[in-house]
XYZ file of C-alpha atoms in Angstrom:
656
model
C 60.227 123.015 145.705
C 58.753 122.266 149.126
C 58.048 118.581 150.037
C 56.568 117.978 153.358
C 56.264 114.670 155.589
C 53.644 113.641 156.940
C 49.992 115.640 157.277
C 51.821 119.018 157.987
C 50.751 121.143 154.706
C 47.680 120.530 153.241
C 45.938 122.956 150.864
C 43.087 124.559 152.685
C 40.889 125.857 150.357
C 40.407 122.263 149.540
C 38.017 122.234 152.507
C 35.877 125.191 150.849
C 34.265 122.771 149.263
C 30.314 122.065 148.661
C 28.647 119.893 151.104
C 25.384 119.415 152.670
C 24.588 118.883 156.314
C 25.615 120.442 159.091
C 28.004 117.691 160.173
C 29.371 117.517 157.015
C 29.879 121.448 157.781
C 31.249 120.912 161.065
C 33.748 118.165 159.454
C 35.081 120.575 156.994
C 35.301 123.036 159.873
C 37.346 120.870 162.134
C 39.721 119.595 159.587
C 40.167 123.121 158.264
C 41.067 124.106 162.111
C 43.719 120.881 161.805
C 44.863 122.031 159.141
C 45.848 125.887 159.719
C 47.361 124.646 162.942
C 49.759 122.431 161.111
C 50.189 125.245 158.081
C 50.895 128.135 160.471
C 53.667 125.857 162.402
C 55.500 124.786 159.254
C 55.486 127.912 157.465
C 56.041 130.553 159.920
C 59.356 129.946 159.993
C 60.411 128.768 156.635
C 58.178 131.143 153.922
C 58.698 134.750 153.529
C 55.607 136.423 154.859
C 56.755 139.413 155.102
C 55.885 139.243 151.208
C 52.479 138.486 151.817
C 49.951 141.358 151.667
C 46.323 141.791 152.604
C 43.892 144.061 150.526
C 40.937 145.497 150.019
C 39.245 146.190 146.046
C 35.722 147.842 146.340
C 33.938 146.005 143.878
C 30.237 146.728 142.450
C 27.510 145.195 143.764
C 25.646 144.676 140.254
C 28.636 144.436 137.309
C 25.500 144.295 134.831
C 23.498 147.118 135.908
C 24.824 150.887 135.266
C 22.198 151.815 137.475
C 23.202 150.307 140.637
C 26.229 152.170 142.023
C 26.613 150.285 145.388
C 29.696 148.323 146.234
C 31.758 145.867 148.949
C 34.672 145.600 149.793
C 36.756 142.464 148.588
C 39.797 141.221 150.147
C 42.469 139.673 148.467
C 45.777 138.472 149.036
C 49.846 138.864 146.945
C 52.531 137.252 147.628
C 55.550 138.519 145.435
C 58.594 136.386 146.893
C 59.155 134.575 144.157
C 58.528 137.262 141.556
C 61.492 137.905 139.827
C 60.878 139.263 136.036
C 58.934 142.153 135.356
C 57.477 139.750 132.214
C 56.797 136.729 135.002
C 53.608 134.888 134.877
C 50.460 135.269 137.172
C 48.693 132.634 139.094
C 45.672 133.351 140.255
C 44.015 131.121 143.111
C 40.380 131.682 143.428
C 38.233 131.526 146.307
C 35.074 129.311 147.157
C 32.092 129.617 149.042
C 34.423 129.932 152.432
C 36.981 132.449 153.648
C 40.407 132.548 152.174
C 43.862 132.849 153.663
C 46.998 134.152 153.354
C 48.444 130.748 153.271
C 46.652 130.406 150.209
C 48.830 132.290 148.615
C 52.328 130.472 150.777
C 50.813 127.052 150.564
C 49.870 124.319 148.084
C 50.621 122.645 144.686
C 50.020 126.160 142.875
C 52.548 127.650 145.242
C 55.270 125.213 144.333
C 54.910 126.043 140.658
C 54.785 129.566 141.056
C 58.083 129.106 142.850
C 59.531 127.238 140.089
C 58.614 129.481 137.721
C 58.817 132.456 139.451
C 54.883 134.224 139.120
C 53.206 136.581 141.110
C 50.729 135.068 143.355
C 47.265 136.564 143.741
C 44.241 134.912 145.682
C 40.368 136.979 146.041
C 37.982 135.848 148.310
C 34.662 135.129 146.652
C 32.077 137.628 147.151
C 29.911 137.390 150.009
C 31.761 134.968 151.610
C 34.368 135.373 154.572
C 35.287 139.256 154.864
C 34.132 140.452 151.735
C 30.693 140.606 152.907
C 27.549 142.980 151.434
C 27.416 145.694 153.763
C 23.691 145.733 154.111
C 23.958 142.323 155.125
C 22.494 138.525 153.995
C 19.141 139.331 153.528
C 17.206 138.354 150.402
C 17.315 141.031 148.282
C 20.572 141.670 149.059
C 22.036 138.109 148.068
C 20.328 138.834 144.638
C 23.693 139.724 143.604
C 25.423 136.917 144.905
C 26.068 134.071 141.453
C 28.714 132.764 139.712
C 28.438 135.136 136.547
C 28.779 138.246 139.320
C 32.049 136.424 140.623
C 33.524 136.157 137.579
C 33.218 139.617 136.848
C 35.118 139.966 140.068
C 37.929 138.039 139.051
C 37.924 140.309 135.900
C 37.771 143.327 137.909
C 40.691 142.248 139.833
C 42.435 141.002 136.797
C 42.582 144.788 135.427
C 43.386 145.802 139.623
C 46.412 143.627 139.784
C 47.802 144.523 136.676
C 47.518 148.027 136.866
C 49.113 148.122 140.302
C 51.711 146.039 139.320
C 52.168 147.785 135.903
C 51.761 143.837 134.078
C 51.217 143.507 130.401
C 50.121 140.934 127.844
C 53.722 139.186 128.420
C 52.580 138.258 131.857
C 50.820 135.174 131.580
C 48.129 134.052 133.849
C 46.977 130.931 134.910
C 44.018 129.983 137.511
C 43.537 127.435 140.043
C 40.841 126.400 141.983
C 39.531 123.586 143.575
C 35.564 122.219 143.841
C 33.114 124.913 143.534
C 36.145 127.094 143.211
C 37.701 125.168 140.888
C 34.581 125.314 138.645
C 34.817 129.117 138.428
C 38.801 128.263 137.431
C 37.394 126.428 133.862
C 34.411 129.014 133.852
C 36.865 132.302 134.277
C 39.189 130.489 131.326
C 35.617 129.838 129.085
C 34.439 133.344 129.853
C 37.271 135.672 129.811
C 40.046 133.964 127.731
C 41.488 137.227 126.898
C 42.294 137.238 130.295
C 43.551 134.258 131.676
C 45.710 131.864 128.980
C 45.106 128.450 131.067
C 43.066 127.090 133.912
C 43.410 124.405 136.288
C 40.323 123.067 137.548
C 40.753 120.447 140.628
C 37.577 118.308 141.443
C 35.177 120.745 140.001
C 31.499 120.193 139.299
C 31.097 122.040 136.142
C 27.691 120.617 135.769
C 24.919 121.730 137.828
C 22.717 118.726 139.022
C 18.940 118.780 140.798
C 19.225 115.951 142.561
C 22.563 114.764 142.751
C 21.623 111.069 143.770
C 24.871 109.602 142.395
C 26.942 111.629 145.230
C 25.570 108.968 148.021
C 26.016 105.937 145.297
C 30.022 107.114 144.557
C 29.998 106.607 148.417
C 28.986 103.656 148.682
C 31.354 102.217 146.126
C 34.287 104.115 147.810
C 33.205 102.438 150.931
C 33.788 98.799 149.095
C 37.316 100.228 147.304
C 40.090 97.391 148.697
C 42.603 99.780 147.215
C 42.302 102.732 150.020
C 40.887 100.062 153.074
C 37.526 99.201 151.984
C 35.502 96.043 151.878
C 31.992 94.872 150.771
C 31.775 93.956 154.383
C 32.297 97.621 155.318
C 29.145 98.472 152.832
C 27.223 96.007 154.136
C 27.425 97.091 157.689
C 26.734 100.454 156.623
C 23.590 99.263 155.108
C 22.589 97.506 158.009
C 23.267 99.604 160.613
C 20.874 102.427 158.915
C 17.999 99.774 158.471
C 18.705 99.334 161.919
C 17.842 102.907 162.631
C 15.106 103.305 160.182
C 13.506 100.529 161.946
C 14.171 102.000 166.125
C 12.532 105.360 164.980
C 9.336 103.682 163.196
C 9.290 101.530 166.326
C 8.713 103.929 168.587
C 12.182 103.547 170.406
C 13.397 107.103 169.588
C 14.282 108.214 173.018
C 16.514 105.245 173.324
C 17.950 106.015 169.822
C 19.182 109.693 171.177
C 20.498 108.441 174.110
C 22.961 106.051 171.792
C 24.064 108.470 169.870
C 24.231 110.919 172.635
C 21.827 113.699 170.875
C 21.184 117.101 172.284
C 17.393 116.561 172.730
C 15.147 113.776 171.859
C 13.690 114.110 168.417
C 10.102 116.256 168.343
C 9.267 115.372 164.946
C 10.113 113.823 161.279
C 12.244 116.445 160.646
C 14.216 116.291 163.505
C 14.173 112.414 162.790
C 15.706 112.957 159.006
C 18.273 115.845 160.873
C 19.750 112.451 162.878
C 20.012 110.585 159.937
C 21.800 113.165 157.572
C 23.748 113.614 160.448
C 25.196 110.347 160.805
C 25.530 109.928 156.844
C 27.296 113.152 156.490
C 30.264 110.909 158.968
C 30.699 108.648 155.844
C 30.264 111.287 153.538
C 33.072 113.396 155.272
C 35.396 110.118 155.804
C 35.070 109.627 151.826
C 35.510 113.135 150.405
C 38.086 114.044 152.273
C 39.798 110.246 153.247
C 42.406 112.097 155.459
C 44.182 110.002 158.068
C 45.067 111.972 161.305
C 43.243 114.732 160.259
C 39.295 113.532 160.576
C 39.064 109.721 159.615
C 40.093 107.726 156.805
C 38.073 104.797 154.601
C 40.455 102.699 155.920
C 39.943 103.783 160.244
C 35.686 103.895 159.052
C 35.618 100.871 158.326
C 37.679 99.314 160.359
C 35.376 100.561 163.199
C 32.016 99.384 160.921
C 33.752 95.500 160.465
C 35.497 95.919 164.027
C 38.519 94.697 161.664
C 36.867 91.368 161.083
C 36.116 89.707 157.729
C 32.544 88.457 158.290
C 29.016 90.575 158.287
C 28.050 90.230 161.656
C 24.429 91.679 161.611
C 22.395 94.536 161.918
C 22.239 94.727 165.584
C 26.096 94.271 165.435
C 26.481 96.721 162.881
C 24.137 99.232 164.743
C 26.168 99.109 167.454
C 29.551 100.274 165.287
C 27.437 103.528 164.194
C 27.243 104.331 167.413
C 30.566 103.962 168.229
C 31.606 106.023 165.198
C 29.248 108.674 166.134
C 31.120 108.638 169.557
C 34.422 109.003 167.699
C 32.892 111.966 165.959
C 31.673 113.824 168.920
C 35.222 113.183 170.327
C 37.469 114.443 167.475
C 34.861 117.172 166.895
C 34.814 118.434 170.355
C 30.875 118.270 170.210
C 29.213 117.595 174.049
C 26.108 116.306 171.879
C 24.755 115.661 168.572
C 22.727 118.391 167.559
C 19.270 117.571 165.758
C 17.136 120.035 166.028
C 15.935 121.344 162.720
C 14.366 124.000 164.485
C 18.041 125.021 165.211
C 19.232 124.444 161.800
C 16.418 127.030 160.015
C 17.017 129.449 162.719
C 21.080 129.681 161.530
C 20.056 130.125 158.030
C 17.889 132.859 158.385
C 20.475 134.621 160.306
C 21.141 138.028 158.207
C 23.173 139.658 160.347
C 26.930 140.821 159.138
C 28.975 138.371 162.453
C 26.662 135.796 160.509
C 28.694 136.119 156.883
C 31.573 133.701 157.977
C 29.597 130.725 158.831
C 28.595 130.371 154.896
C 25.571 127.922 155.263
C 23.286 130.780 154.209
C 24.813 132.099 151.299
C 25.597 128.745 150.074
C 22.612 127.213 150.774
C 21.244 130.686 148.534
C 23.537 129.617 145.721
C 22.233 125.941 145.595
C 18.603 127.286 145.105
C 19.451 129.757 142.530
C 22.127 128.022 140.216
C 23.524 124.437 141.276
C 20.944 122.083 142.922
C 24.115 119.929 144.644
C 21.210 117.968 146.721
C 22.477 114.988 147.940
C 19.828 112.340 147.903
C 19.054 108.871 148.746
C 15.903 107.905 147.245
C 17.995 105.924 144.512
C 17.992 101.915 145.714
C 21.577 101.594 145.582
C 21.966 104.511 148.653
C 23.658 103.016 151.152
C 21.941 105.145 153.906
C 18.493 105.953 154.327
C 15.387 106.678 151.775
C 14.410 109.522 153.974
C 16.839 111.824 152.558
C 14.706 112.649 149.582
C 14.982 115.793 147.146
C 11.751 117.520 148.856
C 13.185 117.563 152.007
C 16.079 119.250 150.937
C 14.619 121.855 148.902
C 11.498 122.803 150.718
C 14.750 124.983 152.495
C 14.495 127.540 149.648
C 11.019 128.721 149.687
C 11.533 128.619 153.635
C 14.636 130.770 153.556
C 14.232 132.482 150.392
C 11.022 132.498 148.888
C 12.386 130.723 146.051
C 9.412 128.280 145.003
C 10.417 124.653 144.221
C 8.948 124.835 140.901
C 11.499 126.904 139.459
C 14.477 124.863 140.588
C 14.780 122.873 137.392
C 14.660 125.833 135.475
C 17.091 127.858 137.125
C 19.757 124.600 136.922
C 19.076 124.149 133.286
C 19.686 127.877 132.610
C 23.465 127.223 134.521
C 24.329 124.036 132.259
C 23.190 126.207 129.496
C 25.737 129.393 130.213
C 28.467 127.397 130.974
C 28.429 123.937 129.164
C 28.041 121.596 132.022
C 29.843 118.650 131.671
C 30.687 119.008 128.247
C 32.171 122.420 127.824
C 33.398 123.324 124.413
C 36.546 125.180 125.823
C 40.320 124.887 125.363
C 43.636 125.150 127.909
C 41.268 124.209 130.944
C 42.893 120.699 132.888
C 40.474 119.342 134.531
C 41.311 117.301 137.691
C 39.484 114.428 139.750
C 40.362 111.718 141.747
C 38.945 107.984 142.033
C 37.077 107.954 145.363
C 35.930 111.526 145.073
C 31.676 111.346 145.140
C 32.216 115.225 143.066
C 33.548 113.368 140.000
C 30.221 112.565 138.891
C 29.761 116.257 137.673
C 33.257 117.364 136.625
C 34.626 116.653 133.266
C 36.048 112.912 133.254
C 36.282 111.844 129.871
C 38.286 113.106 126.665
C 35.803 115.660 124.333
C 36.998 117.196 121.233
C 35.811 120.762 120.198
C 37.463 121.886 116.478
C 40.393 118.850 116.779
C 41.242 120.012 120.651
C 41.198 117.280 122.692
C 39.550 118.397 126.532
C 42.820 118.013 129.276
C 42.295 115.708 131.935
C 43.600 113.710 134.318
C 41.970 111.062 136.679
C 44.310 109.660 139.594
C 42.993 106.354 140.969
C 42.183 105.672 144.879
C 42.722 109.534 145.567
C 39.698 111.657 146.999
C 38.332 115.394 146.409
C 41.069 118.102 145.777
C 44.020 115.812 146.473
C 46.415 116.794 143.855
C 46.041 120.661 145.479
C 48.394 119.505 148.418
C 51.815 119.877 148.046
C 53.989 117.137 148.005
C 54.477 114.423 150.671
C 56.412 111.544 151.215
C 53.184 109.100 151.957
C 51.563 110.148 148.504
C 50.357 107.633 146.331
C 52.435 106.990 143.534
C 49.607 107.687 141.177
C 49.096 111.063 142.742
C 52.549 111.852 142.638
C 52.443 111.406 138.571
C 49.087 113.601 138.393
C 51.051 116.473 140.064
C 53.957 116.068 137.572
C 51.548 115.594 134.508
C 49.844 119.553 136.202
C 53.493 120.722 136.462
C 53.857 119.659 132.705
C 50.274 121.268 131.191
C 51.593 124.754 133.315
C 54.877 124.889 131.794
C 53.947 123.974 128.215
C 51.054 127.287 128.583
C 53.640 128.939 129.708
C 56.119 128.237 126.917
C 53.325 128.611 124.510
C 52.048 131.839 125.442
C 55.763 133.157 125.858
C 56.320 131.683 121.435
C 53.038 133.363 120.570
C 54.022 136.669 122.358
C 57.091 136.880 120.327
C 55.460 135.994 117.089
C 53.113 138.791 117.664
C 56.221 141.144 118.768
C 58.354 140.180 114.927
C 57.951 142.659 112.213
C 55.117 141.608 109.933
C 57.290 142.135 106.402
C 56.846 139.395 104.041
C 59.906 137.794 102.015
C 60.695 138.708 98.695
C 63.081 137.185 95.897
C 65.094 139.756 94.525
C 68.261 140.084 92.898
C 71.611 140.691 94.070
C 71.920 144.517 92.991
C 68.405 145.043 94.498
C 67.990 146.371 98.328
C 65.549 144.476 100.666
C 63.096 146.964 102.615
C 60.250 145.480 104.600
C 58.088 148.637 103.820
C 58.425 148.967 100.677
C 58.013 145.123 100.032
C 54.708 145.310 101.466
C 53.669 148.155 99.717
C 54.485 146.538 96.600
C 52.876 143.530 97.093
C 49.677 145.849 98.596
C 49.732 147.407 95.210
C 50.301 144.087 93.320
C 47.245 142.853 94.988
C 45.168 145.748 93.955
C 46.271 145.617 90.551
C 45.492 141.699 90.323
C 42.348 142.526 91.325
C 41.797 145.082 88.251
C 43.721 143.093 85.616
C 41.185 139.909 85.993
C 38.346 142.096 85.302
C 40.070 142.987 82.003
C 40.644 139.887 81.115
C 36.980 139.570 80.684
C 37.561 140.793 77.262
C 38.039 138.272 74.869
C 36.071 138.419 71.797
C 36.314 141.568 69.518
C 32.311 142.011 69.579
C 32.824 141.785 73.666
C 35.343 144.584 73.267
C 33.279 146.630 70.966
C 30.451 145.974 73.689
C 32.669 147.229 76.783
C 33.960 150.354 74.978
C 30.714 151.446 73.955
C 29.662 151.215 77.469
C 32.693 152.662 78.737
C 32.227 155.864 76.509
C 28.720 156.576 78.178
C 29.846 155.415 81.688
C 32.673 157.461 81.341
C 30.825 160.591 79.867
C 28.630 160.759 82.651
C 31.461 160.356 85.150
C 33.124 163.172 84.130
C 29.582 165.273 84.166
C 29.197 163.960 87.867
C 32.639 164.712 88.949
C 32.208 168.218 87.377
C 29.417 169.155 89.650
C 30.408 167.132 92.270
C 34.058 166.642 93.863
C 32.956 164.246 96.211
C 31.008 162.227 93.921
C 34.246 161.932 91.396
C 35.619 159.823 94.452
C 32.740 157.511 94.938
C 32.041 157.078 91.344
C 30.322 153.520 90.540
C 32.530 150.308 90.449
C 31.636 149.607 87.105
C 34.205 152.235 86.198
C 37.215 150.396 86.981
C 36.832 148.743 83.777
C 37.963 151.784 82.264
C 41.482 151.590 82.977
C 43.606 150.818 79.678
C 42.813 149.693 76.300
C 40.327 147.059 75.595
C 42.137 144.907 72.697
C 42.337 141.048 72.442
C 45.323 139.542 73.152
C 46.733 142.601 75.207
C 46.075 140.965 78.978
C 48.605 138.402 78.569
C 52.283 139.922 78.872
C 50.576 142.082 81.914
C 48.943 139.094 83.502
C 52.316 137.329 83.036
C 54.367 140.018 84.833
C 51.175 139.661 87.783
C 51.586 135.888 87.833
C 55.125 136.568 88.920
C 54.619 139.252 90.983
C 52.172 137.287 93.099
C 54.645 134.675 93.390
C 57.339 136.923 94.624
C 54.314 138.323 97.268
C 53.125 134.100 97.835
C 50.022 134.992 97.700
C 47.863 132.590 95.100
C 46.156 133.738 92.196
C 41.862 133.292 91.564
C 40.980 130.572 89.195
C 39.421 132.373 86.370
C 35.699 130.728 87.179
C 35.961 133.204 89.882
C 36.783 136.256 88.264
C 32.952 136.932 87.161
C 32.834 137.433 91.154
C 35.343 140.093 91.584
C 33.444 142.155 89.019
C 30.742 142.814 91.364
C 33.462 143.821 94.522
C 33.540 147.163 95.170
C 37.387 148.559 94.266
C 38.787 150.725 96.553
C 38.233 154.545 96.231
C 42.087 155.528 95.134
C 41.533 153.052 92.032
C 38.450 154.491 91.481
C 39.918 158.003 91.636
C 42.572 157.331 89.312
C 40.627 156.077 86.746
C 38.329 158.678 86.578
C 41.098 161.089 86.212
C 43.145 159.317 84.007
C 43.448 162.011 80.302
C 40.733 163.914 81.653
C 42.530 167.812 81.559
C 41.907 169.998 84.842
C 40.760 167.691 87.159
C 44.251 166.598 88.951
C 43.870 169.820 91.088
C 39.950 169.840 91.941
C 40.205 165.456 93.175
C 43.189 166.480 95.482
C 41.042 169.160 97.075
C 38.226 167.057 97.721
C 40.767 164.784 99.921
C 41.298 167.632 101.969
């Protein structure tokens, strides 16, 4: 199993996670680029790259409308380096709101487990992201087919494609993996297609849609006070003071000086630009908390070190303001941005770009999904928010009608549908492992508490003091002990699932013969034994209807009734051979003599036969209900044709 020192191996797709402002998106892209460089340098000399194949599968644009015959090419990667047995497992890595890379089947904790279990590795890119773009472009009418439901259907078709390509059978157990939005897809794929995927690992998965996600900013504030990861109360106080000073400067008219201090590309010309500035500064803190990655962008410890000047006392708003200015300079330096772009007009223009080349930027597609399915708007209207109250829900949602013509008033109903469809953060599902970090803001929308459904406990792992999708990385020497234990627990769950699946398959392949108790001279034969027990069960039903005769008066009444019924049945059978085969169920009572006491020896014999077949007898209190049950047609034939000369041949011909 691959063990990596330092920071050279970090799972790439964890960065394809849900975000808000453009600075946070740029932080994500910056971290992704750094990770790509480090992963490439490390893996090119160690991993069997020749086993990785890239392909395209033509998927329907709309799986749920057979009249729509349009398709789009969907990219995937396959790594069969570890797949040694034809019945080995398949590990499916699900793409999120961004492109996938070949390293998604070469690096990460799921790859480590694939090597251990000799699994086939496959990764599928999300529709309309990366290279899997709608060929008609990204106009609003073309984005109508962009949804999580369609993405799950893509996975189902891809499952069938891989199964046919590699001649997979039911013996090949599928396990799905994903982080953040793709972690939600992993859980939902297991929930909606349980016959295709046996188990799912959902890391930092926001399975609950939320329109006003104010808890995100609140959790960022709490994480900044977490001393275990380098935070402090002083750090949070400094952040609050800095943003208060920025608001004062904006209201006081010192906008030009503010733009100069923070290195803005232009002076904010209206309220929208001012909100862009506030949002960009808040994104720096959100990115640091969400990823908390030293050496890649900035950890909480490094950020709080700047904001407090490594001191122990709060120095006031103006000093905090100066620390925020310094932090913005560090961001521009690490992101290689010459200036801080705060133009709201440019942001909207980029989001309105519907050309194919814009697909890799992902912002338009993800904004569409937030408007139609998820919300996830990271507002700051709550009093506990450490940033500015200018970041409101109204500001975030106004892009929906502006970009896509989606009414802001329709958003609550759309969010409610998503939660009703998937179950929110209380899904009644089985064999889904939810993994979350203690300082990750997205844990507020995931499953972090035990829940039961029909006795099944929700499988959760909660890792204190870790960030977003941290468990998806391969092992590193610098990992916290809690993170190491969590990865081991994930491995234990996956191993248990594979073992259980193999055992279930073995049991399904066993012969279904029932055990029999026979004398030493009798030869046991499974087929004969099953037939005998089947006939015994049928005889049991017939016998119990006969035990209804318990008095001489009832015997006379049944005899008279039977004489009439039998005469009608014989007459009807002579007119129609088929009718004889489908005579009244009451004819079942005719077979045998209805005399008092004759049923006891037969019942004793049947009780012994039932014990041999291991089938319990029904209590006599329920026999009357059996009398109204339609018997099997072969028993009707035998009753109607018993002791009626000349009917044997006629009955046989009706079956031909």
